Amino acid sequence: MMRVRFAPSPTGYLHIGGARTFIFNWLYARRHGGTMVLRIDDTDIERNTQTSLDSIFDGLNWLDLGWDEFYRQSDRLDLHTKSAWAIFEKGMAYRDFTPASAAPAEDSPGGWLFNPGMRELSREESDRRAAAGEPFVLRYRVPRETRADVVVPDLVYGNVTKATADLEDFALLRSTGVPTYHMASCADDADLRITHILRGQEHLANTFKHVLIFEALGVDVPKTAHLPLLMAPDGAKLSKRKHGPVVSVTTYRDAGFLPHAFVNFVSLLGWSPKNDIEKMTREQMIELFSLEGINRANATINFTDEDPFDPKAVWLNAEHLRSLELDDLAAQLGPFVTQQFPNATPEKIRAVTPLIRERIRLLREVNTVADFFFLDQLAPYDPAELIPQKGDAAMAKRVLTKAREVLADVPAFNHDSLDAALRGAAEELKIKAGQMFQPIRVAACGRKNAPPLFETLEVLGKETVLPRLDAALGIL
RNA sequence: GGCGCUAUCGUCUAAGGGUUAGGACAAGGCCCUCUCAAGGCUUAAAUACGGGUUCGAAUCCCGUUAGCGCUACCA
């Protein structure tokens, strides 16, 4: 049975990179009928915050993908500690009594591999000093004498090799007795029977240590698949600290991305279905997902200070928006509209939906594209806008007067009668249809760009349109 | 510094010994059109550099350069 896991540490909000790791794990599990484990790696009590944990759940829940099992690493501390001591008992780790401040300089030749003298300490001596209360860290004893290198058979990067001579004796337990990340992570992966680890490439270099720990634990080494990193346009690895909320998934949510559109966009960063398909349903993504399609080069997300969203993400969102059923889209739009226009009714929003479906790319844009449907009073606009192409103020006045008259007694205030009435009026005035429509559009919507006129007037309704025509006439 | 990884249009990517190096986003143009969109057509745009191997290299090998990552008693 395949088992994968996503193991965030609650030290900041869920960002795009984390979301992508989650998504790839999820996709891989679903593709192969495996189990998706969510594990909160919260062993770093110093940096953990509840806010961060909440934010991670916010983000994950919004993604709407779900998971099968849940664990908190802090509940499993005992396991990690016992695992470390088991390694010690096998003679594969030793106590290092060197005070943290006395550690050799990182670049002193050979010295950084371990602290001199400590790995040769006899067991008796080691036990005696420990019993005397001398603080120590527990270090893994890298078998440099018996083994030339460690090989990571990565599913994405292939066999990656590192000489044991280049591996330092890394810590398993801190001097406080608390397990390090490497120890805790491997002990948990082993205990939870994780079979495949998909994670960011920043962990590739750590994996050599992990292989050693798994072997020391006497378990099968999980297969790893490292993912290329997500970079910011400034060339640095995407990070919450450096790039701020633009990388938080809640930023996407609040701007009106559809969860699936976001998932779709993110999945295309470092992975390709290799068939030129970009817009995919969830089912298609599951069907097409494979480790073969994962790239090895880092991917840059294209955002700027002015626009935090990659244009392709926005485009994909627009695509998914357009393929939503009108009722669904109206429901998605609801919260965004009522946030700004508390009096907007669901019926009104539903009526407006077909008119804006192809005109918004983010849900929140409903408030700028369709505000005039929900406003009682139009914001002031430049009367010059009312003047049609190749026309003048006099023409605008004639158009609006005529429109006022025709619309007042049009048989029904719907698309077809409005079409007939207004085209007829244009003919009577001997002007082009466009010259007829533009002043009316501006009078009704308060600006030049809006959805098609007849539908717009129909949704606005006679009781709204007539006063707005009067108002326009008033400022001409 | 040491070690590891990577390098195709501005961005995401396809092609993995033989292609006019393909697609998408963004940009430009044209068409459609009551405006704005959407849609259709179209233009410009890339194999980091240098050596090999080969009849033939974006693709395999070596080197250079550049970028990124790791190098903690952080995760």
PDB file of C-alpha atoms in Angstrom, chain A residues 287-450:
ATOM      1  CA  GLU A 287      -5.316  10.571 -14.409  1.00  0.00           C
ATOM      2  CA  LEU A 288      -2.327  12.329 -15.949  1.00  0.00           C
ATOM      3  CA  PHE A 289      -0.114  12.815 -12.915  1.00  0.00           C
ATOM      4  CA  SER A 290       3.178  10.999 -12.939  1.00  0.00           C
ATOM      5  CA  LEU A 291       6.645  11.484 -11.559  1.00  0.00           C
ATOM      6  CA  GLU A 292       8.008  11.196 -15.108  1.00  0.00           C
ATOM      7  CA  GLY A 293       6.456  14.558 -15.832  1.00  0.00           C
ATOM      8  CA  ILE A 294       8.290  16.320 -13.046  1.00  0.00           C
ATOM      9  CA  ASN A 295      10.936  18.748 -14.140  1.00  0.00           C
ATOM     10  CA  ARG A 296      14.332  19.084 -12.531  1.00  0.00           C
ATOM     11  CA  ALA A 297      14.867  22.823 -13.003  1.00  0.00           C
ATOM     12  CA  ASN A 298      13.388  25.401 -10.633  1.00  0.00           C
ATOM     13  CA  ALA A 299      10.302  27.297 -11.739  1.00  0.00           C
ATOM     14  CA  THR A 300       9.847  31.040 -11.394  1.00  0.00           C
ATOM     15  CA  ILE A 301       6.497  32.452 -10.464  1.00  0.00           C
ATOM     16  CA  ASN A 302       5.839  35.610 -12.363  1.00  0.00           C
ATOM     17  CA  PHE A 303       4.601  38.305 -10.034  1.00  0.00           C
ATOM     18  CA  THR A 304       5.392  41.966  -9.524  1.00  0.00           C
ATOM     19  CA  ASP A 305       4.980  44.537  -6.811  1.00  0.00           C
ATOM     20  CA  GLU A 306       1.874  45.866  -8.544  1.00  0.00           C
ATOM     21  CA  ASP A 307       0.353  42.486  -9.318  1.00  0.00           C
ATOM     22  CA  PRO A 308       0.969  39.601  -6.961  1.00  0.00           C
ATOM     23  CA  PHE A 309      -0.500  37.025  -9.315  1.00  0.00           C
ATOM     24  CA  ASP A 310       1.135  35.232 -12.192  1.00  0.00           C
ATOM     25  CA  PRO A 311      -0.788  36.206 -15.348  1.00  0.00           C
ATOM     26  CA  LYS A 312      -1.125  32.572 -16.227  1.00  0.00           C
ATOM     27  CA  ALA A 313      -2.777  31.839 -12.903  1.00  0.00           C
ATOM     28  CA  VAL A 314      -5.247  34.623 -13.568  1.00  0.00           C
ATOM     29  CA  TRP A 315      -5.923  33.335 -17.061  1.00  0.00           C
ATOM     30  CA  LEU A 316      -6.479  29.809 -15.812  1.00  0.00           C
ATOM     31  CA  ASN A 317      -8.851  31.122 -13.184  1.00  0.00           C
ATOM     32  CA  ALA A 318     -10.825  32.944 -15.859  1.00  0.00           C
ATOM     33  CA  GLU A 319     -10.971  29.726 -17.844  1.00  0.00           C
ATOM     34  CA  HIS A 320     -12.353  27.766 -14.924  1.00  0.00           C
ATOM     35  CA  LEU A 321     -14.732  30.578 -14.047  1.00  0.00           C
ATOM     36  CA  ARG A 322     -16.190  30.389 -17.524  1.00  0.00           C
ATOM     37  CA  SER A 323     -16.798  26.695 -17.380  1.00  0.00           C
ATOM     38  CA  LEU A 324     -18.706  26.913 -14.113  1.00  0.00           C
ATOM     39  CA  GLU A 325     -22.478  26.465 -14.162  1.00  0.00           C
ATOM     40  CA  LEU A 326     -24.188  29.842 -13.765  1.00  0.00           C
ATOM     41  CA  ASP A 327     -25.764  28.827 -10.480  1.00  0.00           C
ATOM     42  CA  ASP A 328     -22.399  27.725  -9.124  1.00  0.00           C
ATOM     43  CA  LEU A 329     -20.704  30.867 -10.274  1.00  0.00           C
ATOM     44  CA  ALA A 330     -23.432  33.025  -8.770  1.00  0.00           C
ATOM     45  CA  ALA A 331     -22.960  31.220  -5.472  1.00  0.00           C
ATOM     46  CA  GLN A 332     -19.194  31.800  -5.582  1.00  0.00           C
ATOM     47  CA  LEU A 333     -19.751  35.455  -6.404  1.00  0.00           C
ATOM     48  CA  GLY A 334     -22.188  35.984  -3.559  1.00  0.00           C
ATOM     49  CA  PRO A 335     -19.790  36.581  -0.672  1.00  0.00           C
ATOM     50  CA  PHE A 336     -17.632  38.919  -2.730  1.00  0.00           C
ATOM     51  CA  VAL A 337     -20.602  41.041  -3.777  1.00  0.00           C
ATOM     52  CA  THR A 338     -22.300  41.239  -0.407  1.00  0.00           C
ATOM     53  CA  GLN A 339     -19.049  42.173   1.213  1.00  0.00           C
ATOM     54  CA  GLN A 340     -19.165  45.427  -0.719  1.00  0.00           C
ATOM     55  CA  PHE A 341     -22.881  45.705  -1.426  1.00  0.00           C
ATOM     56  CA  PRO A 342     -24.677  44.279   1.607  1.00  0.00           C
ATOM     57  CA  ASN A 343     -28.075  44.835   0.047  1.00  0.00           C
ATOM     58  CA  ALA A 344     -27.427  42.755  -3.034  1.00  0.00           C
ATOM     59  CA  THR A 345     -29.928  39.924  -3.231  1.00  0.00           C
ATOM     60  CA  PRO A 346     -29.089  36.429  -4.453  1.00  0.00           C
ATOM     61  CA  GLU A 347     -31.634  36.899  -7.243  1.00  0.00           C
ATOM     62  CA  LYS A 348     -29.929  40.046  -8.454  1.00  0.00           C
ATOM     63  CA  ILE A 349     -26.520  38.425  -8.286  1.00  0.00           C
ATOM     64  CA  ARG A 350     -27.802  35.446 -10.217  1.00  0.00           C
ATOM     65  CA  ALA A 351     -29.252  37.759 -12.891  1.00  0.00           C
ATOM     66  CA  VAL A 352     -25.967  39.612 -13.242  1.00  0.00           C
ATOM     67  CA  THR A 353     -23.860  36.455 -13.416  1.00  0.00           C
ATOM     68  CA  PRO A 354     -24.287  35.586 -17.104  1.00  0.00           C
ATOM     69  CA  LEU A 355     -23.430  39.165 -18.019  1.00  0.00           C
ATOM     70  CA  ILE A 356     -20.076  39.131 -16.302  1.00  0.00           C
ATOM     71  CA  ARG A 357     -18.995  35.531 -16.633  1.00  0.00           C
ATOM     72  CA  GLU A 358     -16.738  36.327 -19.554  1.00  0.00           C
ATOM     73  CA  ARG A 359     -15.654  39.655 -18.178  1.00  0.00           C
ATOM     74  CA  ILE A 360     -14.061  38.778 -14.871  1.00  0.00           C
ATOM     75  CA  ARG A 361     -10.892  36.843 -14.226  1.00  0.00           C
ATOM     76  CA  LEU A 362     -11.025  36.913 -10.443  1.00  0.00           C
ATOM     77  CA  LEU A 363     -14.193  36.671  -8.410  1.00  0.00           C
ATOM     78  CA  ARG A 364     -13.521  39.952  -6.661  1.00  0.00           C
ATOM     79  CA  GLU A 365     -13.608  41.764  -9.991  1.00  0.00           C
ATOM     80  CA  VAL A 366     -17.376  41.490  -9.904  1.00  0.00           C
ATOM     81  CA  ASN A 367     -17.313  44.562  -7.714  1.00  0.00           C
ATOM     82  CA  THR A 368     -15.544  46.702 -10.274  1.00  0.00           C
ATOM     83  CA  VAL A 369     -17.083  45.226 -13.407  1.00  0.00           C
ATOM     84  CA  ALA A 370     -20.660  45.059 -12.180  1.00  0.00           C
ATOM     85  CA  ASP A 371     -20.861  47.672  -9.440  1.00  0.00           C
ATOM     86  CA  PHE A 372     -23.530  49.695 -11.256  1.00  0.00           C
ATOM     87  CA  PHE A 373     -25.989  46.828 -10.906  1.00  0.00           C
ATOM     88  CA  PHE A 374     -25.811  47.058  -7.146  1.00  0.00           C
ATOM     89  CA  LEU A 375     -25.353  50.784  -6.646  1.00  0.00           C
ATOM     90  CA  ASP A 376     -28.435  52.861  -5.818  1.00  0.00           C
ATOM     91  CA  GLN A 377     -26.724  56.008  -6.959  1.00  0.00           C
ATOM     92  CA  LEU A 378     -24.192  56.044  -9.767  1.00  0.00           C
ATOM     93  CA  ALA A 379     -20.865  57.661  -8.946  1.00  0.00           C
ATOM     94  CA  PRO A 380     -20.397  60.979 -10.761  1.00  0.00           C
ATOM     95  CA  TYR A 381     -18.956  60.608 -14.244  1.00  0.00           C
ATOM     96  CA  ASP A 382     -17.726  62.971 -16.918  1.00  0.00           C
ATOM     97  CA  PRO A 383     -20.669  64.191 -19.062  1.00  0.00           C
ATOM     98  CA  ALA A 384     -18.322  64.067 -22.068  1.00  0.00           C
ATOM     99  CA  GLU A 385     -18.532  60.291 -21.842  1.00  0.00           C
ATOM    100  CA  LEU A 386     -22.144  60.547 -22.964  1.00  0.00           C
ATOM    101  CA  ILE A 387     -21.163  61.928 -26.327  1.00  0.00           C
ATOM    102  CA  PRO A 388     -21.156  59.227 -29.020  1.00  0.00           C
ATOM    103  CA  GLN A 389     -18.467  58.603 -31.616  1.00  0.00           C
ATOM    104  CA  LYS A 390     -18.574  61.237 -34.348  1.00  0.00           C
ATOM    105  CA  GLY A 391     -21.314  63.018 -32.469  1.00  0.00           C
ATOM    106  CA  ASP A 392     -21.721  65.982 -30.209  1.00  0.00           C
ATOM    107  CA  ALA A 393     -23.560  66.984 -27.056  1.00  0.00           C
ATOM    108  CA  ALA A 394     -26.651  67.815 -29.090  1.00  0.00           C
ATOM    109  CA  MET A 395     -26.721  64.303 -30.511  1.00  0.00           C
ATOM    110  CA  ALA A 396     -26.277  62.839 -27.049  1.00  0.00           C
ATOM    111  CA  LYS A 397     -29.185  64.893 -25.850  1.00  0.00           C
ATOM    112  CA  ARG A 398     -31.389  63.801 -28.735  1.00  0.00           C
ATOM    113  CA  VAL A 399     -30.440  60.162 -28.163  1.00  0.00           C
ATOM    114  CA  LEU A 400     -31.170  60.244 -24.474  1.00  0.00           C
ATOM    115  CA  THR A 401     -34.400  62.131 -24.900  1.00  0.00           C
ATOM    116  CA  LYS A 402     -35.536  59.666 -27.508  1.00  0.00           C
ATOM    117  CA  ALA A 403     -34.432  56.738 -25.427  1.00  0.00           C
ATOM    118  CA  ARG A 404     -36.245  58.110 -22.406  1.00  0.00           C
ATOM    119  CA  GLU A 405     -39.409  58.319 -24.458  1.00  0.00           C
ATOM    120  CA  VAL A 406     -39.093  54.917 -26.144  1.00  0.00           C
ATOM    121  CA  LEU A 407     -38.062  53.038 -23.016  1.00  0.00           C
ATOM    122  CA  ALA A 408     -40.893  54.539 -21.016  1.00  0.00           C
ATOM    123  CA  ASP A 409     -43.461  52.677 -23.032  1.00  0.00           C
ATOM    124  CA  VAL A 410     -41.600  49.723 -24.484  1.00  0.00           C
ATOM    125  CA  PRO A 411     -44.076  46.784 -24.289  1.00  0.00           C
ATOM    126  CA  ALA A 412     -41.764  44.625 -22.163  1.00  0.00           C
ATOM    127  CA  PHE A 413     -38.470  45.542 -20.548  1.00  0.00           C
ATOM    128  CA  ASN A 414     -36.562  42.598 -21.977  1.00  0.00           C
ATOM    129  CA  HIS A 415     -33.821  41.924 -24.475  1.00  0.00           C
ATOM    130  CA  ASP A 416     -35.956  41.502 -27.572  1.00  0.00           C
ATOM    131  CA  SER A 417     -38.263  44.472 -27.135  1.00  0.00           C
ATOM    132  CA  LEU A 418     -35.402  46.700 -26.054  1.00  0.00           C
ATOM    133  CA  ASP A 419     -33.433  45.617 -29.112  1.00  0.00           C
ATOM    134  CA  ALA A 420     -36.336  46.372 -31.440  1.00  0.00           C
ATOM    135  CA  ALA A 421     -37.241  49.637 -29.766  1.00  0.00           C
ATOM    136  CA  LEU A 422     -33.739  51.084 -29.623  1.00  0.00           C
ATOM    137  CA  ARG A 423     -32.713  50.037 -33.124  1.00  0.00           C
ATOM    138  CA  GLY A 424     -35.947  51.546 -34.390  1.00  0.00           C
ATOM    139  CA  ALA A 425     -35.179  54.724 -32.523  1.00  0.00           C
ATOM    140  CA  ALA A 426     -31.729  54.908 -34.063  1.00  0.00           C
ATOM    141  CA  GLU A 427     -33.234  54.605 -37.502  1.00  0.00           C
ATOM    142  CA  GLU A 428     -35.687  57.363 -36.745  1.00  0.00           C
ATOM    143  CA  LEU A 429     -32.878  59.608 -35.597  1.00  0.00           C
ATOM    144  CA  LYS A 430     -30.873  58.561 -38.644  1.00  0.00           C
ATOM    145  CA  ILE A 431     -27.822  57.624 -36.641  1.00  0.00           C
ATOM    146  CA  LYS A 432     -25.813  54.450 -36.306  1.00  0.00           C
ATOM    147  CA  ALA A 433     -26.828  51.882 -33.761  1.00  0.00           C
ATOM    148  CA  GLY A 434     -23.541  52.376 -31.920  1.00  0.00           C
ATOM    149  CA  GLN A 435     -24.161  56.090 -31.643  1.00  0.00           C
ATOM    150  CA  MET A 436     -27.537  55.329 -30.186  1.00  0.00           C
ATOM    151  CA  PHE A 437     -26.336  52.739 -27.710  1.00  0.00           C
ATOM    152  CA  GLN A 438     -23.277  54.423 -26.284  1.00  0.00           C
ATOM    153  CA  PRO A 439     -24.928  57.377 -24.550  1.00  0.00           C
ATOM    154  CA  ILE A 440     -27.546  55.048 -23.096  1.00  0.00           C
ATOM    155  CA  ARG A 441     -24.856  52.686 -21.871  1.00  0.00           C
ATOM    156  CA  VAL A 442     -22.975  55.466 -20.157  1.00  0.00           C
ATOM    157  CA  ALA A 443     -26.149  56.887 -18.653  1.00  0.00           C
ATOM    158  CA  ALA A 444     -27.149  53.481 -17.325  1.00  0.00           C
ATOM    159  CA  CYS A 445     -23.762  52.197 -16.223  1.00  0.00           C
ATOM    160  CA  GLY A 446     -21.785  55.344 -15.539  1.00  0.00           C
ATOM    161  CA  ARG A 447     -18.994  54.331 -17.876  1.00  0.00           C
ATOM    162  CA  LYS A 448     -18.231  53.397 -21.430  1.00  0.00           C
ATOM    163  CA  ASN A 449     -17.327  49.754 -20.944  1.00  0.00           C
ATOM    164  CA  ALA A 450     -20.025  47.415 -19.808  1.00  0.00           C
TER     165      ALA A 450
END
